[in-house]
Coordinates of C-alpha atoms in Angstrom, one line a residue:
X385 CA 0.0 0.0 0.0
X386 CA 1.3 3.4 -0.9
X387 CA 0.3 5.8 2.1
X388 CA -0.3 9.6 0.5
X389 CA -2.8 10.4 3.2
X390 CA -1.1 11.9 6.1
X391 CA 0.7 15.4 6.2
X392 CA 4.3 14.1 6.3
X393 CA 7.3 13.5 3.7
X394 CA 9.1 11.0 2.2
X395 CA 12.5 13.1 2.0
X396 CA 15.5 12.9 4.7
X397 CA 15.9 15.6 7.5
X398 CA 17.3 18.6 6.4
X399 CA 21.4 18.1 7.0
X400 CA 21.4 21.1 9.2
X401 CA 18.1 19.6 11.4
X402 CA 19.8 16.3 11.7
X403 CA 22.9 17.9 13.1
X404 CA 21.3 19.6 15.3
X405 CA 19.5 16.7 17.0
X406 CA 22.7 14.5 16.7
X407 CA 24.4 16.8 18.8
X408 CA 21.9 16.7 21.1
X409 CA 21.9 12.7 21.3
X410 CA 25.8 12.7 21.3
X411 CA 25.7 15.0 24.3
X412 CA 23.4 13.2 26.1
X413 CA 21.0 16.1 26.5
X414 CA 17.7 14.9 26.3
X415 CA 16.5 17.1 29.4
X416 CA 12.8 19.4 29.4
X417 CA 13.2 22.5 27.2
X418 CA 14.0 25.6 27.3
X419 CA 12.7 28.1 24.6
X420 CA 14.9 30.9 24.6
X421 CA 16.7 30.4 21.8
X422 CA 13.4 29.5 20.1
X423 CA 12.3 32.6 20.3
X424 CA 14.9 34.5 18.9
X425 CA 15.5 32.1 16.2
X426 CA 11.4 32.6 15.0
X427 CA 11.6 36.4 15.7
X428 CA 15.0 36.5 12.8
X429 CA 13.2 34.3 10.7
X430 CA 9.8 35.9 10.6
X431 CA 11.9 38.9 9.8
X432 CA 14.0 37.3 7.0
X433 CA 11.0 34.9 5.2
X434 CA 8.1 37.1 5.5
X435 CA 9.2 40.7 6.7
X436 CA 7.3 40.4 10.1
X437 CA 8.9 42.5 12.9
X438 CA 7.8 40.0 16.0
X439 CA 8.5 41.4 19.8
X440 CA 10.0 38.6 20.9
X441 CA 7.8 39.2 24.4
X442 CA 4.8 38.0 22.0
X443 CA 6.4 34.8 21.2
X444 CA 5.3 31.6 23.2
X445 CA 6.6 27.8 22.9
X446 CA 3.7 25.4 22.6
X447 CA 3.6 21.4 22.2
X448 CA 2.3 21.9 18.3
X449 CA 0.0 24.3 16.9
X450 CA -3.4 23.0 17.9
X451 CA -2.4 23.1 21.6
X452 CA -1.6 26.7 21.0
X453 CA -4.9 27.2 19.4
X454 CA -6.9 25.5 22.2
X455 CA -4.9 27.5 24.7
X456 CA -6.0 31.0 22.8
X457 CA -10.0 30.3 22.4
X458 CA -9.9 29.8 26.1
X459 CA -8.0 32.9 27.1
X460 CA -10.1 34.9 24.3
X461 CA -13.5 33.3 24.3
X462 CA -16.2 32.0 27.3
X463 CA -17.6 28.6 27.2
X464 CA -20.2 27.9 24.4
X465 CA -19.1 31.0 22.3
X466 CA -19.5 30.3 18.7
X467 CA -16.0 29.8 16.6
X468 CA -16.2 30.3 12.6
X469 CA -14.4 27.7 11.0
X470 CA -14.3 27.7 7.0
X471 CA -14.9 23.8 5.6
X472 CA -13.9 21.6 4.0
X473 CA -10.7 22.6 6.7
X474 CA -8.5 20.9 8.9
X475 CA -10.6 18.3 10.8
X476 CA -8.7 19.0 14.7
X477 CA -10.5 22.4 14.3
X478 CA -13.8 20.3 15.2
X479 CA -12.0 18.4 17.8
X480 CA -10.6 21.3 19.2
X481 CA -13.2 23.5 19.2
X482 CA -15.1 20.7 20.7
X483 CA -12.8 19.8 23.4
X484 CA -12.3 23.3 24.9
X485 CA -16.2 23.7 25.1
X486 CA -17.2 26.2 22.2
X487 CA -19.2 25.7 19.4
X488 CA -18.5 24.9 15.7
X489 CA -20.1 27.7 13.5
X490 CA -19.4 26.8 9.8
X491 CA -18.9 29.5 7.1
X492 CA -17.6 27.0 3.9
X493 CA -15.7 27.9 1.2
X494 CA -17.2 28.9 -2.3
X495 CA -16.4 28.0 -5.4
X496 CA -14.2 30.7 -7.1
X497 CA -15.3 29.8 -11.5
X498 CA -12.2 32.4 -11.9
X499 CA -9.5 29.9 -11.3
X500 CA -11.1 26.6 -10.3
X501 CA -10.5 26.7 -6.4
X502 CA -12.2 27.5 -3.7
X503 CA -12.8 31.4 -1.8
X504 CA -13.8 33.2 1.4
X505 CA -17.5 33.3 1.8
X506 CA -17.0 37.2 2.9
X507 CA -20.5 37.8 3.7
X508 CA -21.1 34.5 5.2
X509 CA -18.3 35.6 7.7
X510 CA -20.1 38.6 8.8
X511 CA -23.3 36.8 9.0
X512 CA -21.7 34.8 11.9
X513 CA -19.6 37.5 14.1
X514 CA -23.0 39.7 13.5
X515 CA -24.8 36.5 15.0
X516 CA -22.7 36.4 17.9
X517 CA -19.4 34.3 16.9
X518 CA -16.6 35.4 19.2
X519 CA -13.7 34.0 17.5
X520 CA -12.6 32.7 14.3
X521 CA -10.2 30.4 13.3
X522 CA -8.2 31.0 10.2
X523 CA -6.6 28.6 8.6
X524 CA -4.1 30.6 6.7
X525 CA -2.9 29.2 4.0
X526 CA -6.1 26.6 4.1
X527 CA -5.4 23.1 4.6
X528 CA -6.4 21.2 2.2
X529 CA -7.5 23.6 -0.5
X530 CA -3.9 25.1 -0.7
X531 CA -4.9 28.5 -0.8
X532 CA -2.7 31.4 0.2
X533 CA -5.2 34.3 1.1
X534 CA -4.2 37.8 -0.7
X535 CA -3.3 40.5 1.6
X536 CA -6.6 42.3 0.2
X537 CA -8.8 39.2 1.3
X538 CA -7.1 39.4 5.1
X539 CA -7.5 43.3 5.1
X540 CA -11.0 42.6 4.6
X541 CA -11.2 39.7 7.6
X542 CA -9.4 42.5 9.6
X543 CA -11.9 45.0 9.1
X544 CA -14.8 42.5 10.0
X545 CA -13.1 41.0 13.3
X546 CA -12.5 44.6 14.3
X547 CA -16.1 46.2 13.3
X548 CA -17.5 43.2 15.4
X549 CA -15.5 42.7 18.0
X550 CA -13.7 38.8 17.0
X551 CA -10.7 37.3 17.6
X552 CA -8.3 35.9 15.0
X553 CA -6.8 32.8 16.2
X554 CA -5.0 32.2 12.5
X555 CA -3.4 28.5 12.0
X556 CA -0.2 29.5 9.9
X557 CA 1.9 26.1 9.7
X558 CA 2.0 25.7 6.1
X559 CA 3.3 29.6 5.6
X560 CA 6.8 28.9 5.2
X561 CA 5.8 26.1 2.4
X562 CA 4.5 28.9 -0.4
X563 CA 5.1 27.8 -3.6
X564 CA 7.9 29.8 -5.4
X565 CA 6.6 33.3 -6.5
X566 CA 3.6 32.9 -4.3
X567 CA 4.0 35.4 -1.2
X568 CA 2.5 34.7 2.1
X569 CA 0.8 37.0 4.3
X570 CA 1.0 36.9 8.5
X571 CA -2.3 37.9 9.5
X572 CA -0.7 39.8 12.5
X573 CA 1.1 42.2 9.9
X574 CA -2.1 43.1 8.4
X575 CA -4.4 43.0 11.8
X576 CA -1.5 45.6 13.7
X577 CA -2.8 45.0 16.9
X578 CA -5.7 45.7 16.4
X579 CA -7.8 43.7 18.5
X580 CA -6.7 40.3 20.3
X581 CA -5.4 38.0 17.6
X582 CA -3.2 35.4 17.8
X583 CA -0.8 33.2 15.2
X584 CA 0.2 30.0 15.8
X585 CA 3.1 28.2 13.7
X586 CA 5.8 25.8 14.1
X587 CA 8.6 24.4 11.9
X588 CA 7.1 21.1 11.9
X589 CA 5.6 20.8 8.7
X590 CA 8.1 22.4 6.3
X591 CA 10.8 20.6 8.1
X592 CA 9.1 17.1 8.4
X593 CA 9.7 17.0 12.3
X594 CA 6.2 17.1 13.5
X595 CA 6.9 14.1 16.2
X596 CA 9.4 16.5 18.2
X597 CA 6.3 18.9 19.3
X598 CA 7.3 22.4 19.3
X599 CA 5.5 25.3 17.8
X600 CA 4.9 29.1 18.5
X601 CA 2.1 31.8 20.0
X602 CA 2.3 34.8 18.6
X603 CA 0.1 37.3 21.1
X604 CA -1.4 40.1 18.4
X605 CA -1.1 42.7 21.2
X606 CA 1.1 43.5 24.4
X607 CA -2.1 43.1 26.8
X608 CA -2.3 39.8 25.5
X609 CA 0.9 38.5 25.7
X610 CA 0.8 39.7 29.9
X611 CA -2.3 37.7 30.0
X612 CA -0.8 34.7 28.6
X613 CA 2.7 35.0 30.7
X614 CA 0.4 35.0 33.2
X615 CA -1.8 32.0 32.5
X616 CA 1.6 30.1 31.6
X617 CA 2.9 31.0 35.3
X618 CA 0.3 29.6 37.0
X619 CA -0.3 26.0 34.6
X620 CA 0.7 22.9 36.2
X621 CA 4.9 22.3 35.3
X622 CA 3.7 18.9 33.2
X623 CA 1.6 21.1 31.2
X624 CA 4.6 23.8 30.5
X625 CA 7.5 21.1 29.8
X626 CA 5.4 19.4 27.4
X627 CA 7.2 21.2 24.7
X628 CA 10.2 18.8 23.6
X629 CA 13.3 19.6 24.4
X630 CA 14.6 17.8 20.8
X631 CA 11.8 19.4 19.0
X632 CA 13.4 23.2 20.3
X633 CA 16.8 22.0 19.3
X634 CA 15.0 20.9 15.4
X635 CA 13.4 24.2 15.1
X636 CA 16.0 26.3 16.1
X637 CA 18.3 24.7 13.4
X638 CA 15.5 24.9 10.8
X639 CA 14.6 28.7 11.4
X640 CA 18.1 29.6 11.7
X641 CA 20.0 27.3 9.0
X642 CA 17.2 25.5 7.0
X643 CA 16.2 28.3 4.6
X644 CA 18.5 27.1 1.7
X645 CA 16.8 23.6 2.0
X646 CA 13.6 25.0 2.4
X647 CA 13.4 26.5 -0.8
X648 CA 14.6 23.5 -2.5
X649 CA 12.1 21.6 -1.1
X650 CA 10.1 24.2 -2.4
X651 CA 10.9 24.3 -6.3
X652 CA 11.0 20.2 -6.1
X653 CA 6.9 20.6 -4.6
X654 CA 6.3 23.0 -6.9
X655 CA 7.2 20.3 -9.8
X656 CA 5.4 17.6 -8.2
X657 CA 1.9 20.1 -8.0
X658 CA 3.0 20.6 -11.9
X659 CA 3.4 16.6 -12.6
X660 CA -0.1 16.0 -10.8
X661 CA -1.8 17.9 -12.7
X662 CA -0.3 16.7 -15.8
X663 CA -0.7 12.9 -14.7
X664 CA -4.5 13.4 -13.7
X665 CA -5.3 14.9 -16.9
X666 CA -3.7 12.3 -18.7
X667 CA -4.7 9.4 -16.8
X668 CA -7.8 10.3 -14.5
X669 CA -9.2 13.1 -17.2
X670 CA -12.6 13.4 -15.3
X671 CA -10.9 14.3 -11.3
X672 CA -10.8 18.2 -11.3
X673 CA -7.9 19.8 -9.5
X674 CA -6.6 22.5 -8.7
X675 CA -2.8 22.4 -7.9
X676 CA -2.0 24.8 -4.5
X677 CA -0.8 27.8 -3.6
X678 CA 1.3 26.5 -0.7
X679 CA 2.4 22.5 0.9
X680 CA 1.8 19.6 -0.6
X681 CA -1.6 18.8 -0.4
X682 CA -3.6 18.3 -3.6
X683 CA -7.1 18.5 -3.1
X684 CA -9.2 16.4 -5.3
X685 CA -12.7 16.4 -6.9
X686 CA -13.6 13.4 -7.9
X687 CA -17.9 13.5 -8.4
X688 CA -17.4 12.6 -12.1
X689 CA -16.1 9.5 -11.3
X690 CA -19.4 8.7 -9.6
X691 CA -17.4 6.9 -6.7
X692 CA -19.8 7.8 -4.1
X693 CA -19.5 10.2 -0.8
X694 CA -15.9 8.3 0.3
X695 CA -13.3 7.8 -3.2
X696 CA -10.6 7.5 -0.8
X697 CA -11.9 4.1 0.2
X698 CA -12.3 2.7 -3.5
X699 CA -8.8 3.8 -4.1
X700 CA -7.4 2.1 -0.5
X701 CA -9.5 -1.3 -1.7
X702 CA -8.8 -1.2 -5.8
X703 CA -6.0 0.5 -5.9
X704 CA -3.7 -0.3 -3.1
X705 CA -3.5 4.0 -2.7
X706 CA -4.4 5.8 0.8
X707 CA -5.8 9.1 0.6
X708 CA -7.3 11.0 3.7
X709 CA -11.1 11.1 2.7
X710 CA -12.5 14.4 2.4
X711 CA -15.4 13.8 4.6
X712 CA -13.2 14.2 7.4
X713 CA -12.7 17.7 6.6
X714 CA -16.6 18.4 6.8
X715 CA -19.6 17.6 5.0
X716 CA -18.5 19.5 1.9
X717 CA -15.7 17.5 2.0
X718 CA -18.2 14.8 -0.1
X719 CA -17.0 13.3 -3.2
X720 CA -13.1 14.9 -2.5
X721 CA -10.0 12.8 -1.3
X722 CA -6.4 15.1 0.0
X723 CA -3.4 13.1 -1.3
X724 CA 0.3 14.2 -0.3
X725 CA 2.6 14.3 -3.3
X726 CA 5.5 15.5 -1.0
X727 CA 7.2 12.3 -2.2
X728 CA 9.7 11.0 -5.4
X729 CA 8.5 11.8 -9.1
X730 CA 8.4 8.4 -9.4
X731 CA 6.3 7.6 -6.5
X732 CA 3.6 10.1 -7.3
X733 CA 3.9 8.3 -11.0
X734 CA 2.9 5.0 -9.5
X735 CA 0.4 6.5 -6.9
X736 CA -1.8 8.0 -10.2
X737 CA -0.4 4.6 -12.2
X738 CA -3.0 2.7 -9.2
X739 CA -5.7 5.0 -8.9
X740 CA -6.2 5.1 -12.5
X741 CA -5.7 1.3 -12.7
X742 CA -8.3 1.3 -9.9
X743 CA -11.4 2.5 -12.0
X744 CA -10.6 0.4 -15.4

């Protein structure tokens, strides 16, 4: 079976990640962490990638990105508030959301005819803070549609969270994986503190070290980021030293000495989104996909094929493929399957090789 389902790759560390943890092991330093370092390496980074001036005061180590994000709805929000969440997204946002007592108010993408993906429902989104919705989390770019939002379309969310009073907790993981040319957008450099937003990103993805757990807060405002030294202060130790100590050491290396890797990771994704398209076309003419904007996750429409509600399970049982079904991702996740091509030329070959074996 080839597995293309979960968010991980099939390449080595970067040199410079693996050194870094080698070090570590040869030094027998596999103590709790400590995130200073951590800091200033994301601060220098956000700086050099993306142009974001971070106070490093702002800056918080977290176990991984949905930790973070559970930890900022209940320091923003009260129990039951409503959270706008744009589907077919992420599924832990429903988990999360879930878990921490709020409520799941769904604002789903729209088809965009102009280039063949999916959009922000703008005036769905107001619809829902009008209604009462209290926070909002952005998944920025959107996992699994690919999209990287235009600084005009988060100037506009700014504008709406501020006019009724929202909070921004913006999922940013997959910003450091834009695809060559394609420029990414930190919500906090367009919000300005206004308002109590947060970001929350980690190198995990781009890097491949997600199993290390370590990720970043970002507070949107100063008050914010006292409230939150606070709230850190007075957690139970367990809870703080859940960050891992090997996982600081990966992302220190990565934000400070991975960028040449990165963006060779970077051109080689943006030639496997380029051979997926070309393969389905050839070989699976009636799947409709748009290739990304950002990561490595394709998202795929496959309703011609009259597969029913769940084509990821035809592929997994007649074609020996795995693809994460898009159901999980929300209802309008129906007919769709995400598949990873964050792999070999040759791999992704063979995975569209099956699938289209699969349906003869």
């Amino acid at each position: 079976m080839l597995p293309a389902f979960v968010a991980e790759m099939d390449f080595p560390l970067a040199p410079v990640v693996r050194a870094a943890l080698q070090s570590a092991i040869d030094n027998d330093d596999c103590g709790y962490a400590d995130d200073a370092e951590l800091t200033s390496a994301f601060t220098d980074f956000a700086k050099q990638r993306f142009d974001w001036t971070v106070d490093s005061a702002r800056v918080f180590a977290v176990p991984d990105v949905m930790a973070g994000m559970a930890e900022a709805l209940r320091m923003t929000t009260e129990r039951g508030d409503g959270v706008v969440i744009n589907p077919p997204v992420y599924p832990p946002f429903f988990e999360v959301i879930n878990t921490v007592e709020r409520r799941v108010v769904g604002v789903p993408l729209l088809h965009d005819a102009d280039n063949g993906t999916l959009a922000l429902d703008f005036a769905g989104l107001e619809k829902a803070f009008a209604a009462g919705a209290r926070a909002y989390f952005l998944c920025s770019p959107h996992n699994p549609v690919g999209r990287v939002w235009s600084r005009a379309d988060l100037e506009r969310i700014a504008d709406l969270v501020m006019r009724y009073d929202v909070t921004v907790i913006s999922d940013e993981i997959h910003g450091p994986l834009s695809m060559p040319g394609v420029d990414f957008v930190p919500f906090l450099t367009v919000s300005k503190g206004l308002g109590a937003n947060v970001a929350v990103t980690s190198a995990s993805k781009a890097w491949n070290i997600a199993g290390l757990k370590c990720g970043v807060l970002i507070a949107g405002t100063d008050e914010l980021a006292e409230r939150l030294h606070a709230r850190f202060k007075a957690m139970p130790t367990e809870i703080i030293t859940r960050v891992g100590h090997l996982g600081v050491f990966a992302s220190v290396a990565a934000f400070r000495e991975g960028g040449q890797w990165l963006d060779e990771l970077r051109s080689h994704l943006a030639r496997n989104a380029a051979l997926l398209k070309q393969l389905l076309a050839d070989q699976i003419p009636a799947a409709r996909y748009a290739p990304p904007d950002a990561t490595y996750l394709a998202w795929i429409d496959f309703t011609a094929l009259h597969l029913g509600a769940d084509p990821a399970r035809h592929f997994l049982k007649k074609g020996n493929v795995a693809l994460f079904r898009g159901l999980d991702f929300g209802a309008q996740g129906a007919n769709f399957a995400r598949l990873n091509f964050a792999t070999s030329s040759e791999i992704l070959r063979e995975i569209v090789r099956r699938m289209a074996a699969s349906l003869g």
